[in-house]
C-alpha positions as a printed NumPy array, in Angstrom:
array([[ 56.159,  89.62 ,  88.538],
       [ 54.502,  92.05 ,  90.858],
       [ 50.897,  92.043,  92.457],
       [ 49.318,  93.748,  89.413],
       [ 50.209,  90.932,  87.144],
       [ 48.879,  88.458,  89.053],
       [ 45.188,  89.711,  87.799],
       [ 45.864,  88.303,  84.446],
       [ 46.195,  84.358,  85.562],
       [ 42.975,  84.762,  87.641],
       [ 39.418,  84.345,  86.092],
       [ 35.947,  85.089,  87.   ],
       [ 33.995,  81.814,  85.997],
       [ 30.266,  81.467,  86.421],
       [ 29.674,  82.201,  90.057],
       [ 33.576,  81.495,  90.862],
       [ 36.995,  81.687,  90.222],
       [ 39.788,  79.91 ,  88.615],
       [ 43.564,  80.125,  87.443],
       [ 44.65 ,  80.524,  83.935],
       [ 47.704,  77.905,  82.866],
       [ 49.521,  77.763,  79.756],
       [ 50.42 ,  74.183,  79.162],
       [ 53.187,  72.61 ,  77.162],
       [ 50.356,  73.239,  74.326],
       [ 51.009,  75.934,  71.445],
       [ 46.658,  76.048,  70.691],
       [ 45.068,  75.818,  73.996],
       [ 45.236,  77.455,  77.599],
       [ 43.301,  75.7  ,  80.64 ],
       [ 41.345,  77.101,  83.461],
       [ 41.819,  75.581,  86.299],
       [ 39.704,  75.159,  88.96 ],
       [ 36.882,  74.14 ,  91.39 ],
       [ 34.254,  71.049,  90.118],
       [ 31.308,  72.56 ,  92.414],
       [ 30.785,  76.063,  90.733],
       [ 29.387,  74.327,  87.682],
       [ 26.411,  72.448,  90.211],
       [ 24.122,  75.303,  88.973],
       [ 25.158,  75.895,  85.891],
       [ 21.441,  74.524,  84.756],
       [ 19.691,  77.169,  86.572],
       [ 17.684,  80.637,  85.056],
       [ 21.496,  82.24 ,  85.98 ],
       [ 23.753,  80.463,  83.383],
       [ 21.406,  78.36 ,  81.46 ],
       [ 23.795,  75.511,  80.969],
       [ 26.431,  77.724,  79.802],
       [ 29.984,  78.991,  81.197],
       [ 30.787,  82.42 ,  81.01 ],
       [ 34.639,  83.372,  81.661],
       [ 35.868,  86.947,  82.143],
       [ 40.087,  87.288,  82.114],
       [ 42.071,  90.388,  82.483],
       [ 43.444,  91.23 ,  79.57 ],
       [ 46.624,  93.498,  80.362],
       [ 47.49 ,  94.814,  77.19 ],
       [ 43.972,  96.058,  76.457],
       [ 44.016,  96.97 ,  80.132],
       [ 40.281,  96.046,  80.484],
       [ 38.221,  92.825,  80.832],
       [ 37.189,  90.699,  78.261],
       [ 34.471,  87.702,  77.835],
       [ 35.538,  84.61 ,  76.435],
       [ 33.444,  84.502,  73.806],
       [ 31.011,  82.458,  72.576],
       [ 29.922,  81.415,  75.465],
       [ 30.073,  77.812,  75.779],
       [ 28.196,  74.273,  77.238],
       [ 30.679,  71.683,  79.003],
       [ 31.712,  68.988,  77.057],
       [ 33.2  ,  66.177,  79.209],
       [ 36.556,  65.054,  77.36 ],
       [ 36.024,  67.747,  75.277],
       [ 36.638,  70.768,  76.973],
       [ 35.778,  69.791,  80.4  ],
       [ 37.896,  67.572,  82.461],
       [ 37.156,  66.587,  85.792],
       [ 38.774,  64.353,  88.131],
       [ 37.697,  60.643,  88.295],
       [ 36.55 ,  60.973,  91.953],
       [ 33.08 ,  62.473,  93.051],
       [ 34.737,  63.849,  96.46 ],
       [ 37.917,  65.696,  94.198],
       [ 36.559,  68.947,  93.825],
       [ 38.842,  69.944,  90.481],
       [ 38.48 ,  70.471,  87.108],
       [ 40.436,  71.42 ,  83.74 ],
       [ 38.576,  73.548,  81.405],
       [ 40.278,  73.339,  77.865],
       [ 40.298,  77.065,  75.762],
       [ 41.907,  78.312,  72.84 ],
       [ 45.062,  79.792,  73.977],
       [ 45.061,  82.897,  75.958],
       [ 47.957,  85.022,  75.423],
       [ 50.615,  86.605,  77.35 ],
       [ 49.833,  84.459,  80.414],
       [ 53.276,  82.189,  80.225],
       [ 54.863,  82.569,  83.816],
       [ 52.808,  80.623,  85.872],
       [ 54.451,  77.336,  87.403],
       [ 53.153,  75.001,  89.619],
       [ 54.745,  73.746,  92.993],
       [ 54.181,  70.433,  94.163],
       [ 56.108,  70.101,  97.199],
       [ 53.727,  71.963,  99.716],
       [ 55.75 ,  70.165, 102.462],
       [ 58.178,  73.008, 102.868],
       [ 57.599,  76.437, 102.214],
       [ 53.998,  76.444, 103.462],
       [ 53.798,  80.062, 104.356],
       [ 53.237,  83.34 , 102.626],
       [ 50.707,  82.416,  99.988],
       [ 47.834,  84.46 ,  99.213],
       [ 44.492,  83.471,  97.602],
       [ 43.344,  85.303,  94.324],
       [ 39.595,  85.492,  93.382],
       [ 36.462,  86.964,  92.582],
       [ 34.111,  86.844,  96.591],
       [ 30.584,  87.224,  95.863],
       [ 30.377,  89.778,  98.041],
       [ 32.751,  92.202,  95.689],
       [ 30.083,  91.191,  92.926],
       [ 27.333,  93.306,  93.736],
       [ 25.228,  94.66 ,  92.114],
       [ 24.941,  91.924,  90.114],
       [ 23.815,  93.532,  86.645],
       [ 26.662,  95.861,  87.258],
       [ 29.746,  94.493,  84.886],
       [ 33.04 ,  93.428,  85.935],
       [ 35.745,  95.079,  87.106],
       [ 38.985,  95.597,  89.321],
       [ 36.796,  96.268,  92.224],
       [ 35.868,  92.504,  92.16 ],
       [ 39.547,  90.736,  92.474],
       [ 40.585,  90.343,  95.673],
       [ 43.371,  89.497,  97.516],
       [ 43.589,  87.402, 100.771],
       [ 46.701,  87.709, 102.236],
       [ 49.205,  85.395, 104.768],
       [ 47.504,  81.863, 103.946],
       [ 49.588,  78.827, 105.654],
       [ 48.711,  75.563, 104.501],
       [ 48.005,  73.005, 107.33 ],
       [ 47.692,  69.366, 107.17 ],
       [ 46.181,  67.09 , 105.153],
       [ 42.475,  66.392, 105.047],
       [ 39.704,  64.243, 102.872],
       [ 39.189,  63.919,  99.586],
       [ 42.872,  64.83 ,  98.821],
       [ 42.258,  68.069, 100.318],
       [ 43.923,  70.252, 102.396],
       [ 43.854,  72.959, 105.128],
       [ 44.897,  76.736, 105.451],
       [ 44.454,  79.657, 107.246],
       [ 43.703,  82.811, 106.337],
       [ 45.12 ,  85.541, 108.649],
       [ 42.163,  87.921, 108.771],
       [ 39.848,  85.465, 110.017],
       [ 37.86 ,  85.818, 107.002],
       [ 33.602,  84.545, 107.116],
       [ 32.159,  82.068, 104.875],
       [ 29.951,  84.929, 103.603],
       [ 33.017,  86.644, 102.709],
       [ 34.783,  83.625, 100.777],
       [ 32.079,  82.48 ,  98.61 ],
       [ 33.231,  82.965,  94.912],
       [ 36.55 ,  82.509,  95.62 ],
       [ 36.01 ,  78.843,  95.189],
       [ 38.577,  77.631,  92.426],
       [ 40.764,  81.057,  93.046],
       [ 44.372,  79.991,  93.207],
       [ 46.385,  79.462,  96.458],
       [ 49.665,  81.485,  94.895],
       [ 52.731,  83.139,  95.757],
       [ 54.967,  85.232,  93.562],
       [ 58.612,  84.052,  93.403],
       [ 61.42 ,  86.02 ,  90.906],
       [ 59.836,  86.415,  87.4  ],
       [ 57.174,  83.519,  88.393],
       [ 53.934,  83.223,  89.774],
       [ 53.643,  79.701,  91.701],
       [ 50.602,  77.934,  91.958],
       [ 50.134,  75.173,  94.932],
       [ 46.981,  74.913,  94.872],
       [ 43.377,  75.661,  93.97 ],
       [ 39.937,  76.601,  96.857],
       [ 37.661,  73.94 ,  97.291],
       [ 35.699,  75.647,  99.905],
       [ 35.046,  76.89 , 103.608],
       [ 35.939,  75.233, 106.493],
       [ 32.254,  75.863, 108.097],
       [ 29.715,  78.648, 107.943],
       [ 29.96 ,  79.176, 111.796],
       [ 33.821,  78.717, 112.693],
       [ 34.702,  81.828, 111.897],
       [ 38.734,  80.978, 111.968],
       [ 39.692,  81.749, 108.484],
       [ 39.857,  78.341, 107.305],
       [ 39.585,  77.023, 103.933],
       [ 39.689,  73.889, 101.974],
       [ 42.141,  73.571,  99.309],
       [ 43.289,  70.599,  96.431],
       [ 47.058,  70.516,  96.001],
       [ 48.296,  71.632,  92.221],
       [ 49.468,  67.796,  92.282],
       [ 46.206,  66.012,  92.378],
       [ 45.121,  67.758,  88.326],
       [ 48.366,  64.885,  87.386],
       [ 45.529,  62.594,  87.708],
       [ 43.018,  64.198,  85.124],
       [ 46.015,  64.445,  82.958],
       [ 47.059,  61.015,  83.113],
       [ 43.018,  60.093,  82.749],
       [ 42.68 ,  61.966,  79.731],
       [ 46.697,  61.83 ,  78.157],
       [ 44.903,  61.557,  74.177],
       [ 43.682,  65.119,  75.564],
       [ 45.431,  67.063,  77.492],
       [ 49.342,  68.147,  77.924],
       [ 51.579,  68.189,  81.481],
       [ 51.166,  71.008,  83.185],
       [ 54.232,  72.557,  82.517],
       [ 55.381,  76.015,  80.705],
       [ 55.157,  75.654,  76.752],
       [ 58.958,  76.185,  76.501],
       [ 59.219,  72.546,  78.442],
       [ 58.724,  71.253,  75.875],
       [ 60.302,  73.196,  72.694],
       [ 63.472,  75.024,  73.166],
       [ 62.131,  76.854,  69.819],
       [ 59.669,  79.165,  72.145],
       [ 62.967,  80.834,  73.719],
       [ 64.886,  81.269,  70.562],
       [ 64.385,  85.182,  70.405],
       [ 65.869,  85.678,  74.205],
       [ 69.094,  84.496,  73.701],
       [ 72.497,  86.47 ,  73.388],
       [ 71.587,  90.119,  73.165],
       [ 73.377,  91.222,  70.625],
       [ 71.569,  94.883,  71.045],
       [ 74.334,  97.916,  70.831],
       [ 77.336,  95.558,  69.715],
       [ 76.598,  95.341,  66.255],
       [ 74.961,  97.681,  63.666],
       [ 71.017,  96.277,  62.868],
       [ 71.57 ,  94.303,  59.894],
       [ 74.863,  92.682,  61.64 ],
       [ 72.939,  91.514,  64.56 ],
       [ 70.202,  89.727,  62.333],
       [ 72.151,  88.428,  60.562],
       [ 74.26 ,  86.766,  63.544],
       [ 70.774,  86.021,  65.111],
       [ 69.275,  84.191,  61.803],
       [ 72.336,  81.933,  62.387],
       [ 72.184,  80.959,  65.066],
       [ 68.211,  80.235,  65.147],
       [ 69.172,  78.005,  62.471],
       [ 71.262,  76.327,  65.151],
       [ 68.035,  76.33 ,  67.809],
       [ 65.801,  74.775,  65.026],
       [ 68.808,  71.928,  64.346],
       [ 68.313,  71.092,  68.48 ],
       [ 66.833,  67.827,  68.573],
       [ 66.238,  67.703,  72.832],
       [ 63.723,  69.273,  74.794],
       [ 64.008,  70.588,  78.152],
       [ 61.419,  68.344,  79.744],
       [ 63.871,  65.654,  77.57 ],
       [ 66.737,  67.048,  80.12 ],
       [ 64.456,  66.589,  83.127],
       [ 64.279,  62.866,  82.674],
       [ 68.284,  62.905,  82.513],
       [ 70.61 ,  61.2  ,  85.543],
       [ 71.377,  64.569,  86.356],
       [ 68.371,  66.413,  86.257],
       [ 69.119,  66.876,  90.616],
       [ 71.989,  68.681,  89.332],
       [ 71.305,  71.84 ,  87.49 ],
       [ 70.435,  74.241,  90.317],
       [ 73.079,  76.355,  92.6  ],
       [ 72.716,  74.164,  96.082],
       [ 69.939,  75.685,  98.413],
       [ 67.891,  76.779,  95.235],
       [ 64.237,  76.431,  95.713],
       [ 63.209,  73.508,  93.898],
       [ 60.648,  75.176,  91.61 ],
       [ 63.227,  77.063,  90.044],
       [ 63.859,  73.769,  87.778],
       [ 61.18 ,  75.039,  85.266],
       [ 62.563,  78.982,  85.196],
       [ 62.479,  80.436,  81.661],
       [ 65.928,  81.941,  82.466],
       [ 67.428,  78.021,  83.014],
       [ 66.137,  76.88 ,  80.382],
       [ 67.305,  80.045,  78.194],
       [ 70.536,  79.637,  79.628],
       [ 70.413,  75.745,  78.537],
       [ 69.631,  76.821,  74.953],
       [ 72.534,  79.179,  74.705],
       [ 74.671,  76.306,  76.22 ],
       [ 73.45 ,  73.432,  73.485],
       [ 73.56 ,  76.146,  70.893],
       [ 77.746,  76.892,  71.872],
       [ 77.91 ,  73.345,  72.52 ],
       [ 76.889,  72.341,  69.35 ],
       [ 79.082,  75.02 ,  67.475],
       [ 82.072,  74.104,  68.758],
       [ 81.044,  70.254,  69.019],
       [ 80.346,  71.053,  65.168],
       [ 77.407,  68.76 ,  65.218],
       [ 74.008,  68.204,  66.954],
       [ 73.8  ,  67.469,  70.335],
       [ 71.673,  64.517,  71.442],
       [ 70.931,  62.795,  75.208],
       [ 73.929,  61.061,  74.79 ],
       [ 75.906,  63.488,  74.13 ],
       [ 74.693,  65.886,  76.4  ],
       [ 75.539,  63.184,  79.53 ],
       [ 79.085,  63.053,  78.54 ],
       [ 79.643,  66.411,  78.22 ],
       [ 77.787,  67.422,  81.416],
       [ 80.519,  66.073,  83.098],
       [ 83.412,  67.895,  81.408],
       [ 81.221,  71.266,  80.572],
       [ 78.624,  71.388,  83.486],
       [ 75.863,  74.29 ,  83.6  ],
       [ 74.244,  75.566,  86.743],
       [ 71.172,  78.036,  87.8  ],
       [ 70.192,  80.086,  90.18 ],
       [ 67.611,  82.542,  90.562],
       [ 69.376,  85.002,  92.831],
       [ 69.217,  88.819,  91.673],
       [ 72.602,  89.391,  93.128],
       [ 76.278,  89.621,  91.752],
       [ 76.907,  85.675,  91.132],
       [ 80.271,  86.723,  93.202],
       [ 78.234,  86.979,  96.306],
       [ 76.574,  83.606,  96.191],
       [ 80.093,  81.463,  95.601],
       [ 79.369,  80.02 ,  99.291],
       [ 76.056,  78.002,  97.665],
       [ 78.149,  77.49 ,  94.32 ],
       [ 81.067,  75.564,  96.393],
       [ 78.671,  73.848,  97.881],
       [ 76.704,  71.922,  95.155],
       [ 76.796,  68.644,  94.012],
       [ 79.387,  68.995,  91.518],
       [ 80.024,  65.091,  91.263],
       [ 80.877,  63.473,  88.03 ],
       [ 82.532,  66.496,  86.735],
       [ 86.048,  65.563,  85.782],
       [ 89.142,  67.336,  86.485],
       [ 89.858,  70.731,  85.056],
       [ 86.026,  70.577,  83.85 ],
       [ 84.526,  73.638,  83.087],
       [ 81.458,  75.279,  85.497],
       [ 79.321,  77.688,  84.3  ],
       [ 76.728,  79.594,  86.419],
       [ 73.887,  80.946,  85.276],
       [ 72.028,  83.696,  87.074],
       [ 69.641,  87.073,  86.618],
       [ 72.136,  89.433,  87.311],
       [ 74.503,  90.277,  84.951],
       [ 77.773,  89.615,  85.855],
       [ 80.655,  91.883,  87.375],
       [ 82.762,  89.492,  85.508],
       [ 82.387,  86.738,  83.72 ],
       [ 85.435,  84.819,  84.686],
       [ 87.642,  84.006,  87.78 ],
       [ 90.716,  83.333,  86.551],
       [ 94.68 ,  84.182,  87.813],
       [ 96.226,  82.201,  90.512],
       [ 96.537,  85.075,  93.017],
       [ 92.642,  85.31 ,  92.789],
       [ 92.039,  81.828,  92.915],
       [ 94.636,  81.02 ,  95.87 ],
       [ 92.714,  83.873,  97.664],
       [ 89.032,  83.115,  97.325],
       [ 90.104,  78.971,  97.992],
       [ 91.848,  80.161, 101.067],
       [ 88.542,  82.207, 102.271],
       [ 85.824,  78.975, 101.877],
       [ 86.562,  75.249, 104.186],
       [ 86.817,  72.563, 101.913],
       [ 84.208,  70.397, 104.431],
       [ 81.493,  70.504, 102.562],
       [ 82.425,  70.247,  98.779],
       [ 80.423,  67.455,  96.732],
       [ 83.348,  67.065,  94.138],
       [ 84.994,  63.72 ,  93.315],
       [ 88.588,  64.42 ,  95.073],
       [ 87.175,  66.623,  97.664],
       [ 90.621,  67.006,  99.117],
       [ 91.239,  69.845,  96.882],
       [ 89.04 ,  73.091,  95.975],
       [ 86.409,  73.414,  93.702],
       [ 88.377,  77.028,  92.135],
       [ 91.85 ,  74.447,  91.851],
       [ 89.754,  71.834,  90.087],
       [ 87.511,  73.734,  87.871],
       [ 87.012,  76.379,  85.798],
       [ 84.633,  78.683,  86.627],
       [ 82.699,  81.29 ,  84.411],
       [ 79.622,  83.257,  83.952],
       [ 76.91 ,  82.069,  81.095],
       [ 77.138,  85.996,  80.21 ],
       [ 80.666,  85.161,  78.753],
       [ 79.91 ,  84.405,  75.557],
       [ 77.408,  87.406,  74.716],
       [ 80.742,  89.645,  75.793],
       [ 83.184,  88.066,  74.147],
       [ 80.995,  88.385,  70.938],
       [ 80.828,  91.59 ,  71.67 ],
       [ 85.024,  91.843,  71.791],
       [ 85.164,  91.088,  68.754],
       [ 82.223,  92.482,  66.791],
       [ 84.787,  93.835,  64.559],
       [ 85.591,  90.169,  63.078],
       [ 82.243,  89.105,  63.121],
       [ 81.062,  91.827,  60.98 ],
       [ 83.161,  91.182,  58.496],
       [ 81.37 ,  87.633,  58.455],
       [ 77.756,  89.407,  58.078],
       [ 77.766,  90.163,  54.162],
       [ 79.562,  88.539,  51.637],
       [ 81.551,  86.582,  54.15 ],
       [ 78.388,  84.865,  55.675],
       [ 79.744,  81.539,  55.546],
       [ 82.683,  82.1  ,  57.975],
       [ 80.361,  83.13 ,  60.241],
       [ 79.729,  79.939,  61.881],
       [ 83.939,  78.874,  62.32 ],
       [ 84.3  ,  82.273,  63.131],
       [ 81.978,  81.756,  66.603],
       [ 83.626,  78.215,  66.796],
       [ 86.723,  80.105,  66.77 ],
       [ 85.728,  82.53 ,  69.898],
       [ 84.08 ,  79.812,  71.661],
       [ 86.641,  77.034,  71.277],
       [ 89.013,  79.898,  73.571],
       [ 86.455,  80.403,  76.068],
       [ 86.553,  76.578,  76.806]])
């Protein structure tokens, strides 16, 4: 994710803004933002009907959503239950390509660094003249400040920025871009005052739209990614099989094991509401990470290996026990997954049993996949205090316990023995599937 991206999630809407965010929904994509930009949406301007222009990336060039369209309320207009929340779900046909936006709740830390994304008035002009880059803007260095009415809150803008200058930003998003991911606290309810001239806004938290989805639940989906939901929307970004095996080899290895993603029965959001959902990042891992496409790829390659070697399919049940003999854990770091063992040691690795297994899933590939040989291990226990484990006997090290290896493992050691599996790609198809039992069961 860089700042050029970010022009995608943001739409011009009416005399406003909003934020584009692809729900756990396959059909539909909602805009999200501010109730008060629709107040004249009965006058000469818009004659009761919305107009939204999005940034369409591929085409390079803006687009009108098209037709344009009256609000329906419970249709495709949602608006929170209370007159003095100033937010609002509009419901669209899905908007492609606009998948890595997640929200962040917790506004209690990390309240620094965010920027607000809209379309000012004042970029607008003249106003027969037709949209175009000129109009986003960027206001950089917002801090959010305490709490205020109507489930609002305060921030500051660094540049001291007018109200003249901040009009038609309302419903722009209050954003930050972290990894891969562009996070979303919160959406711009208004100025401050049109004489303090401070830089101070109004904003509603990202957690406050829960309550128009709980209102309307017959309606509208969580607002999480789509993948939350269906491990079936990752199923073409898992083991890269690309330069191992000859074309027809790799789909054919692929096509199997697809037929293993469509057997999974659990969702990711199903793993959230798990005992151990507090136990699937690296410790000190920003919370948000929990809804990272790369975790959650990671956890399909996991279920599908599990399930291989298992030799049957996985459910919640299942997936408890094993946690705690074959654990899996993320982070988002784009370093060597070597340099972060300090925050490995140190997370809360309790409930996994004795000689359990630990694999760590990162960005980076690996610089190996494995720690293994008792010269190593003695050496890099010897190196780290035992303080401040979280294991179950924390009288011994984490490396002397556990086994500890890189989710990238299995990807290379299909690709150590390619020359087997080939063999299973054509007439041999149906050994296919022992055959990765087979190389997985010695991983484990």
């Amino acid at each position: 994710m860089n700042q050029d991206d970010i022009k995608k999630y943001i739409v011009c809407i009416n005399g406003g803004s909003g934020v584009i965010f692809q729900p756990m929904d396959i059909d539909y994509s909602y805009i999200l933002t501010a109730k008060h930009i629709f107040e004249d949406i009965a006058s000469d301007t818009y004659n009761n009907l919305v107009s939204i222009y999005f940034f369409n990336a591929i085409a390079n060039a803006y687009e009108l959503i098209t037709p344009l369209f009256e609000l329906e309320k419970g249709e495709n207009y949602f608006p929170h239950s209370e007159d003095g929340v100033d937010i609002v779900i509009i419901k669209l046909p899905k908007i492609d390509n606009v998948e890595k936006i997640i929200i962040k709740e917790d506004i209690s830390i990390d309240y620094k660094d965010y920027c607000l994304y809209g379309y000012p008035s004042i970029r607008r002009n003249p106003i027969n003249q037709s949209i175009n880059s000129g109009w986003f803007r960027a206001d950089l260095d917002v801090t959010i400040l305490t709490e205020i009415e109507n489930k609002r809150r305060e921030a500051d803008i660094s540049k001291n920025q007018n109200h003249a200058e901040l009009i038609g930003s309302s419903g722009g998003g209050i954003v930050r871009i972290q990894g891969d991911y562009l996070v979303l606290a919160g959406i711009q309810s208004r100025v401050i005052s049109n004489e303090e001239v401070l830089g101070r806004i109004e904003f509603t938290p990202i957690g406050y739209f829960n309550d128009i989805i709980d209102e309307y639940q017959d309606k509208l989906t969580p607002l999480l990614p789509p993948y939350m939901n269906n491990f079936k929307f990752l199923k073409d970004e898992i083991l890269n099989l690309e330069g191992y095996f000859g074309e027809t080899n790799v789909e054919t290895i692929r096509n199997k094991l697809k037929l293993k993603v469509d057997e999974i029965q659990l969702k990711p959001n199903d793993i959230l509401n798990l005992s151990f959902k507090d136990q699937l990042l690296v410790n000190n891992e920003n919370k948000a990470t929990i809804l990272s496409k790369k975790l959650w790829t990671s956890w399909l390659e996991y279920l599908i290996v599990l399930q291989i070697v298992k030799n049957k399919v996985i459910d919640k049940n299942d997936v408890s026990e094993i946690f705690n003999k074959i654990r899996l854990i993320h982070s988002e770091t784009q370093k060597d997954w070597m340099k972060i063992m300090p925050d490995i040691f140190k997370t809360d690795l309790y409930g996994l049993n004795d000689k359990g297994i630990l694999i760590i899933s990162t960005n980076k590939n690996p610089s190996c996949n494995i720690i293994e040989g008792k010269e190593i291990i003695t050496n890099i226990a010897n190196a780290f205090s035992i303080e401040s484990f979280k294991t179950d006997n924390a009288e011994i090290h984490p490396l002397q316990q556990f086994k500890f290896m890189h989710i990238n493992i299995f990807e290379k050691e299909l690709e150590k023995n390619q020359i087997a599996l080939n063999t299973c790609t054509g007439i041999n198809v149906n050994q296919l599937i022992p055959k990765l039992k087979e190389i997985f069961d010695e991983i484990l």
